[in-house]
DNA sequence: GTTCGATATGTTAATGATTTCATATCGCCT
DNA sequence: AGGCGATATGAAATCATTAACATATCGAAC
């Protein structure tokens, strides 16, 4: 019988990419990216946090933290009004997310590439 | 006056790279890499964990976990004897660390590259 | 001017990760 | 044979992160 193409002990490569402040503290990573994109789509932080299964408290705190570290707002917050309130992305946030996206795509390609090499070496 | 080259709110890019099992569980990352390299250098897990300021219990558990996930040993362990015992890297471990190293170097270059682009976009 | 639902934020509870502690085993050396 | 110091590993304690809870505030719409 021929050996399996992939064994239980196969290794894969994973990576995380994030923006950080000089202090080293993380500003935006995968989870904040997703959160902001979901806010963009759903129009509110409440809805976004629920959709992503994370507490509102944390989602709110994360965004606040990012904003403080960046020195500018990522969301325009509105209290009251239709539906109780809403949040939407600022243009700066949209721009940032776009750039983050492009960055990630580049890294995905780079890692794909490096992975081939890596597998060869550890074989 | 000319503006500062770098403000408090500058952002940097950081990334983590690790090997994972199919399950998604991490096998070797930055910390295990360092730990293994230190074991290689100092000849014992105890010395390495102390040098790195991590508990022996955790260091030992991390290596054991890695080995179980990989399905082979990363260290040759010796109990008793001169100095009470020692640990050294297996050839497979050395090979793996070399490959990890090369991988990291490639990624460093890729990210350096992507960063230029990124900065331009968020300016 | 009352109602509604989201934003805003402090406080406390639960969960997870890591360290500490405790204890056993092994094998060279004297 | 007994001591020494590192490996081996379970159990309890501590620390960090996240979730839950609790309340206040806001403003459009009715």
mmCIF file of C-alpha atoms (C1' of nucleotides) in Angstrom:
data_model
loop_
_atom_site.group_PDB
_atom_site.id
_atom_site.type_symbol
_atom_site.label_atom_id
_atom_site.label_comp_id
_atom_site.label_asym_id
_atom_site.label_seq_id
_atom_site.Cartn_x
_atom_site.Cartn_y
_atom_site.Cartn_z
ATOM 1 C CA UNK A 1 0.000 0.000 0.000
ATOM 2 C CA UNK A 2 1.241 3.458 -0.713
ATOM 3 C CA UNK A 3 2.020 5.759 2.168
ATOM 4 C CA UNK A 4 -0.479 8.449 3.084
ATOM 5 C CA UNK A 5 0.114 11.846 1.492
ATOM 6 C CA UNK A 6 -0.269 13.512 4.861
ATOM 7 C CA UNK A 7 0.393 11.975 8.219
ATOM 8 C CA UNK A 8 -0.971 12.932 11.567
ATOM 9 C CA UNK A 9 2.395 14.432 12.331
ATOM 10 C CA UNK A 10 2.604 16.723 9.338
ATOM 11 C CA UNK A 11 3.613 20.244 10.184
ATOM 12 C CA UNK A 12 2.175 23.420 8.788
ATOM 13 C CA UNK A 13 3.286 26.962 8.891
ATOM 14 C CA UNK A 14 1.254 29.635 10.533
ATOM 15 C CA UNK A 15 1.869 33.239 11.163
ATOM 16 C CA UNK A 16 0.358 36.288 12.756
ATOM 17 C CA UNK A 17 0.896 39.791 11.593
ATOM 18 C CA UNK A 18 0.081 42.919 13.502
ATOM 19 C CA UNK A 19 0.745 46.578 13.833
ATOM 20 C CA UNK A 20 2.446 47.614 16.968
ATOM 21 C CA UNK A 21 3.399 50.806 18.699
ATOM 22 C CA UNK A 22 7.022 51.605 19.477
ATOM 23 C CA UNK A 23 6.321 50.198 22.922
ATOM 24 C CA UNK A 24 5.716 46.833 21.306
ATOM 25 C CA UNK A 25 2.091 46.890 22.320
ATOM 26 C CA UNK A 26 -0.211 45.522 19.650
ATOM 27 C CA UNK A 27 -2.465 47.959 17.860
ATOM 28 C CA UNK A 28 -4.241 45.982 15.177
ATOM 29 C CA UNK A 29 -4.089 42.289 14.557
ATOM 30 C CA UNK A 30 -6.256 39.662 13.033
ATOM 31 C CA UNK A 31 -9.039 39.994 15.561
ATOM 32 C CA UNK A 32 -9.266 43.764 15.418
ATOM 33 C CA UNK A 33 -9.181 43.594 11.674
ATOM 34 C CA UNK A 34 -12.133 41.267 11.639
ATOM 35 C CA UNK A 35 -13.936 43.296 14.215
ATOM 36 C CA UNK A 36 -13.575 46.500 12.266
ATOM 37 C CA UNK A 37 -14.627 44.843 9.041
ATOM 38 C CA UNK A 38 -17.687 43.479 10.780
ATOM 39 C CA UNK A 39 -18.532 46.864 12.213
ATOM 40 C CA UNK A 40 -18.254 48.214 8.714
ATOM 41 C CA UNK A 41 -20.640 45.606 7.467
ATOM 42 C CA UNK A 42 -23.177 45.576 10.269
ATOM 43 C CA UNK A 43 -23.109 49.206 11.245
ATOM 44 C CA UNK A 44 -22.780 48.723 14.971
ATOM 45 C CA UNK A 45 -20.241 47.492 17.453
ATOM 46 C CA UNK A 46 -22.884 45.628 19.372
ATOM 47 C CA UNK A 47 -23.980 43.664 16.355
ATOM 48 C CA UNK A 48 -20.377 43.045 15.344
ATOM 49 C CA UNK A 49 -19.327 41.743 18.741
ATOM 50 C CA UNK A 50 -22.313 39.454 18.886
ATOM 51 C CA UNK A 51 -21.691 38.209 15.401
ATOM 52 C CA UNK A 52 -18.105 37.405 16.263
ATOM 53 C CA UNK A 53 -18.997 35.868 19.590
ATOM 54 C CA UNK A 54 -16.898 38.217 21.654
ATOM 55 C CA UNK A 55 -18.085 40.327 24.541
ATOM 56 C CA UNK A 56 -19.136 43.871 23.736
ATOM 57 C CA UNK A 57 -16.943 45.027 26.586
ATOM 58 C CA UNK A 58 -13.863 43.568 25.034
ATOM 59 C CA UNK A 59 -14.661 44.660 21.504
ATOM 60 C CA UNK A 60 -15.223 48.185 22.683
ATOM 61 C CA UNK A 61 -12.058 48.159 24.766
ATOM 62 C CA UNK A 62 -9.982 46.816 21.916
ATOM 63 C CA UNK A 63 -11.083 49.510 19.546
ATOM 64 C CA UNK A 64 -10.584 52.187 22.111
ATOM 65 C CA UNK A 65 -7.105 50.904 22.788
ATOM 66 C CA UNK A 66 -6.240 50.853 19.093
ATOM 67 C CA UNK A 67 -7.475 54.370 18.675
ATOM 68 C CA UNK A 68 -5.488 55.636 21.587
ATOM 69 C CA UNK A 69 -2.310 54.051 20.344
ATOM 70 C CA UNK A 70 -2.813 55.263 16.820
ATOM 71 C CA UNK A 71 -3.744 58.735 17.906
ATOM 72 C CA UNK A 72 -6.812 58.913 15.723
ATOM 73 C CA UNK A 73 -10.293 57.436 15.562
ATOM 74 C CA UNK A 74 -11.115 54.288 13.697
ATOM 75 C CA UNK A 75 -14.841 54.516 14.206
ATOM 76 C CA UNK A 76 -17.403 57.256 14.267
ATOM 77 C CA UNK A 77 -19.637 56.519 17.171
ATOM 78 C CA UNK A 78 -23.228 57.675 17.451
ATOM 79 C CA UNK A 79 -25.308 57.269 20.545
ATOM 80 C CA UNK A 80 -29.082 57.447 20.549
ATOM 81 C CA UNK A 81 -31.140 57.897 17.454
ATOM 82 C CA UNK A 82 -32.588 55.222 15.223
ATOM 83 C CA UNK A 83 -31.863 51.828 16.707
ATOM 84 C CA UNK A 84 -30.168 53.324 19.722
ATOM 85 C CA UNK A 85 -26.928 54.181 18.029
ATOM 86 C CA UNK A 86 -24.395 53.038 15.488
ATOM 87 C CA UNK A 87 -20.733 52.897 14.613
ATOM 88 C CA UNK A 88 -19.043 53.247 11.276
ATOM 89 C CA UNK A 89 -15.493 53.266 10.067
ATOM 90 C CA UNK A 90 -13.608 56.462 9.521
ATOM 91 C CA UNK A 91 -11.826 56.950 6.233
ATOM 92 C CA UNK A 92 -8.535 56.502 7.982
ATOM 93 C CA UNK A 93 -9.698 53.164 9.266
ATOM 94 C CA UNK A 94 -10.809 52.067 5.819
ATOM 95 C CA UNK A 95 -7.487 53.052 4.428
ATOM 96 C CA UNK A 96 -5.641 51.238 7.163
ATOM 97 C CA UNK A 97 -7.623 48.077 6.655
ATOM 98 C CA UNK A 98 -6.953 48.170 2.951
ATOM 99 C CA UNK A 99 -3.248 48.474 3.578
ATOM 100 C CA UNK A 100 -3.360 45.685 6.121
ATOM 101 C CA UNK A 101 -5.146 43.535 3.599
ATOM 102 C CA UNK A 102 -2.541 44.086 0.929
ATOM 103 C CA UNK A 103 0.184 43.391 3.404
ATOM 104 C CA UNK A 104 -1.385 40.147 4.415
ATOM 105 C CA UNK A 105 -1.716 39.040 0.839
ATOM 106 C CA UNK A 106 1.940 39.671 0.234
ATOM 107 C CA UNK A 107 2.889 37.758 3.308
ATOM 108 C CA UNK A 108 0.670 34.881 2.351
ATOM 109 C CA UNK A 109 2.519 34.580 -0.896
ATOM 110 C CA UNK A 110 5.884 34.865 0.768
ATOM 111 C CA UNK A 111 5.064 32.172 3.246
ATOM 112 C CA UNK A 112 3.652 29.872 0.644
ATOM 113 C CA UNK A 113 6.907 30.213 -1.146
ATOM 114 C CA UNK A 114 9.089 29.709 1.885
ATOM 115 C CA UNK A 115 7.047 26.727 2.939
ATOM 116 C CA UNK A 116 8.049 24.687 -0.102
ATOM 117 C CA UNK A 117 11.641 25.249 0.751
ATOM 118 C CA UNK A 118 11.064 24.469 4.366
ATOM 119 C CA UNK A 119 9.340 21.181 3.734
ATOM 120 C CA UNK A 120 12.202 20.126 1.535
ATOM 121 C CA UNK A 121 14.686 20.857 4.276
ATOM 122 C CA UNK A 122 12.993 18.991 7.055
ATOM 123 C CA UNK A 123 12.120 15.998 4.957
ATOM 124 C CA UNK B 1 10.785 73.675 12.786
ATOM 125 C CA UNK B 2 10.827 70.471 10.867
ATOM 126 C CA UNK B 3 8.528 67.661 11.919
ATOM 127 C CA UNK B 4 9.966 64.730 13.858
ATOM 128 C CA UNK B 5 11.019 61.718 11.795
ATOM 129 C CA UNK B 6 9.156 59.400 14.093
ATOM 130 C CA UNK B 7 6.224 60.289 16.265
ATOM 131 C CA UNK B 8 4.975 58.591 19.362
ATOM 132 C CA UNK B 9 2.166 57.214 17.263
ATOM 133 C CA UNK B 10 4.275 55.578 14.612
ATOM 134 C CA UNK B 11 3.252 52.060 13.786
ATOM 135 C CA UNK B 12 5.509 49.116 13.222
ATOM 136 C CA UNK B 13 4.944 45.721 11.797
ATOM 137 C CA UNK B 14 5.459 42.622 13.820
ATOM 138 C CA UNK B 15 4.881 39.010 13.112
ATOM 139 C CA UNK B 16 5.099 35.602 14.640
ATOM 140 C CA UNK B 17 5.812 32.458 12.768
ATOM 141 C CA UNK B 18 5.314 28.953 14.025
ATOM 142 C CA UNK B 19 4.908 25.365 13.046
ATOM 143 C CA UNK B 20 1.579 23.878 13.799
ATOM 144 C CA UNK B 21 -0.029 20.485 13.687
ATOM 145 C CA UNK B 22 -3.082 19.850 11.537
ATOM 146 C CA UNK B 23 -5.093 20.460 14.665
ATOM 147 C CA UNK B 24 -3.840 24.026 14.642
ATOM 148 C CA UNK B 25 -1.950 23.493 17.858
ATOM 149 C CA UNK B 26 1.425 25.185 17.905
ATOM 150 C CA UNK B 27 4.490 22.970 17.784
ATOM 151 C CA UNK B 28 7.453 25.298 17.570
ATOM 152 C CA UNK B 29 7.456 29.050 17.743
ATOM 153 C CA UNK B 30 9.824 31.766 18.724
ATOM 154 C CA UNK B 31 10.037 30.729 22.356
ATOM 155 C CA UNK B 32 10.624 27.058 21.688
ATOM 156 C CA UNK B 33 13.178 27.967 19.117
ATOM 157 C CA UNK B 34 15.088 30.030 21.623
ATOM 158 C CA UNK B 35 14.731 27.395 24.271
ATOM 159 C CA UNK B 36 16.134 24.679 22.056
ATOM 160 C CA UNK B 37 18.995 26.860 20.917
ATOM 161 C CA UNK B 38 19.813 27.605 24.520
ATOM 162 C CA UNK B 39 19.701 23.954 25.448
ATOM 163 C CA UNK B 40 22.085 23.340 22.599
ATOM 164 C CA UNK B 41 24.408 25.964 23.932
ATOM 165 C CA UNK B 42 24.221 25.244 27.635
ATOM 166 C CA UNK B 43 23.806 21.507 27.559
ATOM 167 C CA UNK B 44 20.918 21.266 29.962
ATOM 168 C CA UNK B 45 17.283 22.150 30.093
ATOM 169 C CA UNK B 46 17.615 23.402 33.625
ATOM 170 C CA UNK B 47 20.334 25.838 32.726
ATOM 171 C CA UNK B 48 18.459 26.924 29.618
ATOM 172 C CA UNK B 49 15.207 27.574 31.432
ATOM 173 C CA UNK B 50 17.004 29.566 34.096
ATOM 174 C CA UNK B 51 18.910 31.535 31.527
ATOM 175 C CA UNK B 52 15.710 32.415 29.741
ATOM 176 C CA UNK B 53 13.848 33.191 32.929
ATOM 177 C CA UNK B 54 11.141 30.625 32.407
ATOM 178 C CA UNK B 55 10.171 27.883 34.821
ATOM 179 C CA UNK B 56 11.754 24.509 34.302
ATOM 180 C CA UNK B 57 8.296 22.986 34.485
ATOM 181 C CA UNK B 58 7.082 24.961 31.540
ATOM 182 C CA UNK B 59 10.228 24.553 29.484
ATOM 183 C CA UNK B 60 10.099 20.831 29.988
ATOM 184 C CA UNK B 61 6.390 20.684 29.202
ATOM 185 C CA UNK B 62 6.840 22.733 26.049
ATOM 186 C CA UNK B 63 9.517 20.485 24.675
ATOM 187 C CA UNK B 64 7.580 17.388 25.561
ATOM 188 C CA UNK B 65 4.543 18.786 23.835
ATOM 189 C CA UNK B 66 6.520 19.629 20.723
ATOM 190 C CA UNK B 67 7.995 16.182 20.612
ATOM 191 C CA UNK B 68 4.658 14.518 20.953
ATOM 192 C CA UNK B 69 3.159 16.566 18.189
ATOM 193 C CA UNK B 70 6.102 16.044 15.896
ATOM 194 C CA UNK B 71 6.274 12.357 16.632
ATOM 195 C CA UNK B 72 9.999 12.389 17.261
ATOM 196 C CA UNK B 73 12.437 13.576 19.889
ATOM 197 C CA UNK B 74 14.064 16.965 19.799
ATOM 198 C CA UNK B 75 16.349 16.360 22.727
ATOM 199 C CA UNK B 76 18.359 13.464 24.038
ATOM 200 C CA UNK B 77 17.830 13.424 27.754
ATOM 201 C CA UNK B 78 20.246 11.988 30.231
ATOM 202 C CA UNK B 79 19.494 11.588 33.884
ATOM 203 C CA UNK B 80 22.154 11.157 36.524
ATOM 204 C CA UNK B 81 25.823 11.186 35.793
ATOM 205 C CA UNK B 82 28.177 14.127 35.849
ATOM 206 C CA UNK B 83 26.356 17.211 36.995
ATOM 207 C CA UNK B 84 23.159 15.287 37.551
ATOM 208 C CA UNK B 85 22.167 14.990 33.937
ATOM 209 C CA UNK B 86 22.054 16.818 30.620
ATOM 210 C CA UNK B 87 20.087 17.395 27.470
ATOM 211 C CA UNK B 88 21.269 17.858 23.940
ATOM 212 C CA UNK B 89 19.615 18.345 20.610
ATOM 213 C CA UNK B 90 18.958 15.464 18.286
ATOM 214 C CA UNK B 91 20.048 15.770 14.678
ATOM 215 C CA UNK B 92 16.446 16.113 13.664
ATOM 216 C CA UNK B 93 16.078 19.031 16.010
ATOM 217 C CA UNK B 94 19.181 20.707 14.643
ATOM 218 C CA UNK B 95 17.899 20.280 11.162
ATOM 219 C CA UNK B 96 14.517 21.628 12.083
ATOM 220 C CA UNK B 97 15.996 24.683 13.738
ATOM 221 C CA UNK B 98 18.139 25.373 10.711
ATOM 222 C CA UNK B 99 15.102 25.225 8.488
ATOM 223 C CA UNK B 100 13.160 27.445 10.841
ATOM 224 C CA UNK B 101 15.996 29.907 10.785
ATOM 225 C CA UNK B 102 16.096 30.090 7.023
ATOM 226 C CA UNK B 103 12.362 30.486 6.952
ATOM 227 C CA UNK B 104 12.489 33.335 9.366
ATOM 228 C CA UNK B 105 15.144 35.100 7.380
ATOM 229 C CA UNK B 106 13.041 34.881 4.263
ATOM 230 C CA UNK B 107 10.046 36.221 6.066
ATOM 231 C CA UNK B 108 12.037 39.040 7.542
ATOM 232 C CA UNK B 109 12.992 40.132 4.087
ATOM 233 C CA UNK B 110 9.461 39.794 2.811
ATOM 234 C CA UNK B 111 8.076 41.860 5.618
ATOM 235 C CA UNK B 112 10.723 44.513 5.287
ATOM 236 C CA UNK B 113 9.709 44.800 1.715
ATOM 237 C CA UNK B 114 5.992 44.889 2.360
ATOM 238 C CA UNK B 115 6.459 47.422 5.100
ATOM 239 C CA UNK B 116 7.736 50.084 2.730
ATOM 240 C CA UNK B 117 4.646 49.680 0.695
ATOM 241 C CA UNK B 118 2.439 49.684 3.731
ATOM 242 C CA UNK B 119 3.844 52.882 5.163
ATOM 243 C CA UNK B 120 3.280 54.590 1.849
ATOM 244 C CA UNK B 121 -0.350 53.549 1.840
ATOM 245 C CA UNK B 122 -1.242 54.682 5.297
ATOM 246 C CA UNK B 123 0.634 57.934 5.069
ATOM 247 C "C1'" DG C 1 -40.936 64.189 27.879
ATOM 248 C "C1'" DT C 2 -40.937 59.163 27.667
ATOM 249 C "C1'" DT C 3 -39.228 55.091 25.342
ATOM 250 C "C1'" DC C 4 -35.628 52.384 23.011
ATOM 251 C "C1'" DG C 5 -31.446 50.398 21.972
ATOM 252 C "C1'" DA C 6 -26.535 51.275 21.278
ATOM 253 C "C1'" DT C 7 -22.508 53.459 23.098
ATOM 254 C "C1'" DA C 8 -19.588 53.969 27.351
ATOM 255 C "C1'" DT C 9 -17.266 52.265 31.295
ATOM 256 C "C1'" DG C 10 -16.399 50.429 36.138
ATOM 257 C "C1'" DT C 11 -16.579 46.069 38.751
ATOM 258 C "C1'" DT C 12 -16.570 41.364 39.525
ATOM 259 C "C1'" DA C 13 -16.479 36.530 38.121
ATOM 260 C "C1'" DA C 14 -14.579 32.866 35.352
ATOM 261 C "C1'" DT C 15 -11.059 30.898 32.492
ATOM 262 C "C1'" DG C 16 -6.429 29.952 31.010
ATOM 263 C "C1'" DA C 17 -1.610 30.106 31.287
ATOM 264 C "C1'" DT C 18 2.506 29.972 34.050
ATOM 265 C "C1'" DT C 19 4.952 29.458 38.258
ATOM 266 C "C1'" DT C 20 5.784 27.270 42.592
ATOM 267 C "C1'" DC C 21 6.062 23.479 45.292
ATOM 268 C "C1'" DA C 22 6.716 18.827 46.141
ATOM 269 C "C1'" DT C 23 8.528 14.463 45.197
ATOM 270 C "C1'" DA C 24 10.469 10.607 42.523
ATOM 271 C "C1'" DT C 25 14.010 8.640 39.543
ATOM 272 C "C1'" DC C 26 18.356 8.057 37.447
ATOM 273 C "C1'" DG C 27 23.446 7.270 37.158
ATOM 274 C "C1'" DC C 28 28.248 9.002 37.596
ATOM 275 C "C1'" DC C 29 31.562 9.960 41.341
ATOM 276 C "C1'" DT C 30 33.846 9.603 45.827
ATOM 277 C "C1'" DA D 1 26.649 2.426 49.262
ATOM 278 C "C1'" DG D 2 25.442 7.369 49.556
ATOM 279 C "C1'" DG D 3 25.384 12.075 47.748
ATOM 280 C "C1'" DC D 4 24.542 15.279 44.116
ATOM 281 C "C1'" DG D 5 22.131 17.570 40.620
ATOM 282 C "C1'" DA D 6 19.350 17.238 36.424
ATOM 283 C "C1'" DT D 7 15.467 15.021 34.396
ATOM 284 C "C1'" DA D 8 10.405 13.840 35.095
ATOM 285 C "C1'" DT D 9 5.873 14.870 36.481
ATOM 286 C "C1'" DG D 10 1.627 15.760 39.418
ATOM 287 C "C1'" DA D 11 -0.789 19.293 42.232
ATOM 288 C "C1'" DA D 12 -1.600 23.720 44.080
ATOM 289 C "C1'" DA D 13 -1.062 28.647 43.858
ATOM 290 C "C1'" DT D 14 -0.678 32.888 41.278
ATOM 291 C "C1'" DC D 15 -1.110 35.975 37.449
ATOM 292 C "C1'" DA D 16 -3.192 37.646 33.090
ATOM 293 C "C1'" DT D 17 -6.913 37.692 29.957
ATOM 294 C "C1'" DT D 18 -11.648 37.636 28.876
ATOM 295 C "C1'" DA D 19 -16.445 37.394 29.899
ATOM 296 C "C1'" DA D 20 -20.467 38.723 32.661
ATOM 297 C "C1'" DC D 21 -22.864 41.877 35.111
ATOM 298 C "C1'" DA D 22 -24.390 46.263 36.235
ATOM 299 C "C1'" DT D 23 -25.410 51.141 35.177
ATOM 300 C "C1'" DA D 24 -25.176 55.502 33.117
ATOM 301 C "C1'" DT D 25 -25.705 58.393 29.041
ATOM 302 C "C1'" DC D 26 -27.186 59.874 24.720
ATOM 303 C "C1'" DG D 27 -30.470 61.441 21.046
ATOM 304 C "C1'" DA D 28 -33.911 60.446 17.362
ATOM 305 C "C1'" DA D 29 -38.656 59.332 17.108
ATOM 306 C "C1'" DC D 30 -43.109 58.945 18.820
#
